[in-house]
């Protein structure tokens, strides 16, 4: 069994105001914690991984297929692999949550 505490991890800044930390992982999936500062944007991207997630603080707006979906505290979401999507924190509070990726994914960098 792998045990990972968020307090023991260093985050990486994948884009301005978007902080990620890889947590526990296994052969078929892994967990990633994220913090997205007010005004920060995750630019449109896609990946082969299925992605599910849960927001526990703040409000995040997902942009997919010309649709905007707002997720707030207590909301979960699922994105199929290869679906283009973006996310924006349009609020005044940092968004905090977790994503689960299958297969496992490394911390991305959208600043390149």
mmCIF file of C-alpha atoms in Angstrom:
data_model
loop_
_atom_site.group_PDB
_atom_site.id
_atom_site.type_symbol
_atom_site.label_atom_id
_atom_site.label_comp_id
_atom_site.label_asym_id
_atom_site.label_seq_id
_atom_site.Cartn_x
_atom_site.Cartn_y
_atom_site.Cartn_z
ATOM 1 C CA UNK A 1 0.000 0.000 0.000
ATOM 2 C CA UNK A 2 1.196 3.499 -0.795
ATOM 3 C CA UNK A 3 0.443 6.293 1.679
ATOM 4 C CA UNK A 4 0.990 9.939 0.683
ATOM 5 C CA UNK A 5 0.236 12.995 2.799
ATOM 6 C CA UNK A 6 -0.416 16.283 1.028
ATOM 7 C CA UNK A 7 1.558 18.113 3.708
ATOM 8 C CA UNK A 8 4.701 16.173 2.670
ATOM 9 C CA UNK A 9 4.533 17.104 -1.022
ATOM 10 C CA UNK A 10 5.991 19.932 -3.057
ATOM 11 C CA UNK A 11 3.700 21.347 -5.685
ATOM 12 C CA UNK A 12 4.590 22.223 -9.251
ATOM 13 C CA UNK A 13 3.160 25.242 -11.072
ATOM 14 C CA UNK A 14 1.784 23.868 -14.341
ATOM 15 C CA UNK A 15 0.549 27.310 -15.445
ATOM 16 C CA UNK A 16 0.370 30.708 -13.767
ATOM 17 C CA UNK A 17 -1.694 30.208 -10.624
ATOM 18 C CA UNK A 18 -2.259 26.470 -11.207
ATOM 19 C CA UNK A 19 -0.498 24.284 -8.626
ATOM 20 C CA UNK A 20 -0.415 20.483 -8.823
ATOM 21 C CA UNK A 21 0.872 17.752 -6.533
ATOM 22 C CA UNK A 22 0.970 14.062 -7.421
ATOM 23 C CA UNK A 23 -0.287 11.904 -4.594
ATOM 24 C CA UNK A 24 -0.780 8.140 -4.316
ATOM 25 C CA UNK A 25 -0.704 6.043 -7.443
ATOM 26 C CA UNK A 26 -1.058 2.474 -8.576
ATOM 27 C CA UNK A 27 -0.723 0.560 -11.819
ATOM 28 C CA UNK A 28 -4.086 1.720 -13.224
ATOM 29 C CA UNK A 29 -4.689 5.161 -11.670
ATOM 30 C CA UNK A 30 -3.271 7.997 -9.594
ATOM 31 C CA UNK A 31 -4.456 10.928 -7.511
ATOM 32 C CA UNK A 32 -3.419 14.535 -8.091
ATOM 33 C CA UNK A 33 -4.239 17.446 -5.773
ATOM 34 C CA UNK A 34 -4.757 20.857 -7.358
ATOM 35 C CA UNK A 35 -5.054 24.474 -6.299
ATOM 36 C CA UNK A 36 -6.176 27.085 -8.835
ATOM 37 C CA UNK A 37 -5.847 30.717 -7.807
ATOM 38 C CA UNK A 38 -8.498 33.352 -8.576
ATOM 39 C CA UNK A 39 -8.236 34.462 -12.202
ATOM 40 C CA UNK A 40 -6.084 31.477 -13.224
ATOM 41 C CA UNK A 41 -6.861 29.442 -16.333
ATOM 42 C CA UNK A 42 -6.023 25.921 -17.426
ATOM 43 C CA UNK A 43 -5.835 26.351 -21.204
ATOM 44 C CA UNK A 44 -7.709 23.947 -23.459
ATOM 45 C CA UNK A 45 -5.969 20.609 -23.679
ATOM 46 C CA UNK A 46 -6.720 16.909 -23.938
ATOM 47 C CA UNK A 47 -5.050 13.738 -22.776
ATOM 48 C CA UNK A 48 -5.708 10.024 -23.240
ATOM 49 C CA UNK A 49 -6.422 9.574 -19.531
ATOM 50 C CA UNK A 50 -9.913 9.322 -18.106
ATOM 51 C CA UNK A 51 -10.249 12.023 -15.455
ATOM 52 C CA UNK A 52 -12.599 12.201 -12.506
ATOM 53 C CA UNK A 53 -12.422 14.814 -9.795
ATOM 54 C CA UNK A 54 -13.900 16.392 -6.698
ATOM 55 C CA UNK A 55 -13.955 20.069 -5.646
ATOM 56 C CA UNK A 56 -13.832 20.787 -1.914
ATOM 57 C CA UNK A 57 -13.186 24.572 -1.940
ATOM 58 C CA UNK A 58 -14.001 27.314 -4.420
ATOM 59 C CA UNK A 59 -15.770 27.205 -7.759
ATOM 60 C CA UNK A 60 -14.263 26.039 -11.064
ATOM 61 C CA UNK A 61 -15.774 26.595 -14.503
ATOM 62 C CA UNK A 62 -15.065 23.836 -17.026
ATOM 63 C CA UNK A 63 -15.283 24.625 -20.737
ATOM 64 C CA UNK A 64 -16.044 21.637 -22.988
ATOM 65 C CA UNK A 65 -17.710 21.335 -26.388
ATOM 66 C CA UNK A 66 -19.042 24.921 -26.295
ATOM 67 C CA UNK A 67 -20.521 24.201 -22.854
ATOM 68 C CA UNK A 68 -19.696 25.792 -19.499
ATOM 69 C CA UNK A 69 -20.139 23.685 -16.380
ATOM 70 C CA UNK A 70 -19.599 25.217 -12.943
ATOM 71 C CA UNK A 71 -18.432 22.882 -10.160
ATOM 72 C CA UNK A 72 -18.316 23.990 -6.547
ATOM 73 C CA UNK A 73 -17.683 22.464 -3.121
ATOM 74 C CA UNK A 74 -19.055 18.944 -2.945
ATOM 75 C CA UNK A 75 -19.289 18.518 -6.731
ATOM 76 C CA UNK A 76 -17.608 15.755 -8.718
ATOM 77 C CA UNK A 77 -17.048 15.450 -12.454
ATOM 78 C CA UNK A 78 -15.816 12.978 -15.060
ATOM 79 C CA UNK A 79 -14.134 13.572 -18.413
ATOM 80 C CA UNK A 80 -13.537 10.811 -20.944
ATOM 81 C CA UNK A 81 -10.061 10.401 -22.383
ATOM 82 C CA UNK A 82 -9.179 12.660 -25.340
ATOM 83 C CA UNK A 83 -12.008 15.157 -24.645
ATOM 84 C CA UNK A 84 -10.727 18.730 -25.115
ATOM 85 C CA UNK A 85 -11.393 20.835 -22.015
ATOM 86 C CA UNK A 86 -10.278 23.960 -20.188
ATOM 87 C CA UNK A 87 -10.955 25.320 -16.706
ATOM 88 C CA UNK A 88 -11.148 28.807 -15.212
ATOM 89 C CA UNK A 89 -11.337 30.125 -11.687
ATOM 90 C CA UNK A 90 -13.648 33.106 -12.137
ATOM 91 C CA UNK A 91 -14.195 33.574 -8.415
ATOM 92 C CA UNK A 92 -12.386 35.296 -5.556
ATOM 93 C CA UNK A 93 -11.425 32.102 -3.719
ATOM 94 C CA UNK A 94 -8.703 29.550 -4.503
ATOM 95 C CA UNK A 95 -10.178 26.328 -5.889
ATOM 96 C CA UNK A 96 -8.942 23.154 -4.210
ATOM 97 C CA UNK A 97 -9.715 19.614 -5.229
ATOM 98 C CA UNK A 98 -8.439 16.256 -6.374
ATOM 99 C CA UNK A 99 -8.313 14.530 -9.745
ATOM 100 C CA UNK A 100 -7.967 10.822 -10.412
ATOM 101 C CA UNK A 101 -6.408 9.765 -13.707
ATOM 102 C CA UNK A 102 -6.524 6.379 -15.389
ATOM 103 C CA UNK A 103 -3.998 5.369 -16.550
ATOM 104 C CA UNK A 104 -1.706 7.305 -14.170
ATOM 105 C CA UNK A 105 -0.489 10.713 -15.324
ATOM 106 C CA UNK A 106 2.532 12.830 -14.425
ATOM 107 C CA UNK A 107 2.228 16.515 -13.496
ATOM 108 C CA UNK A 108 1.782 18.384 -16.796
ATOM 109 C CA UNK A 109 3.188 21.794 -17.700
ATOM 110 C CA UNK A 110 1.026 23.985 -19.895
ATOM 111 C CA UNK A 111 3.559 26.840 -19.814
ATOM 112 C CA UNK A 112 5.710 25.393 -22.619
#
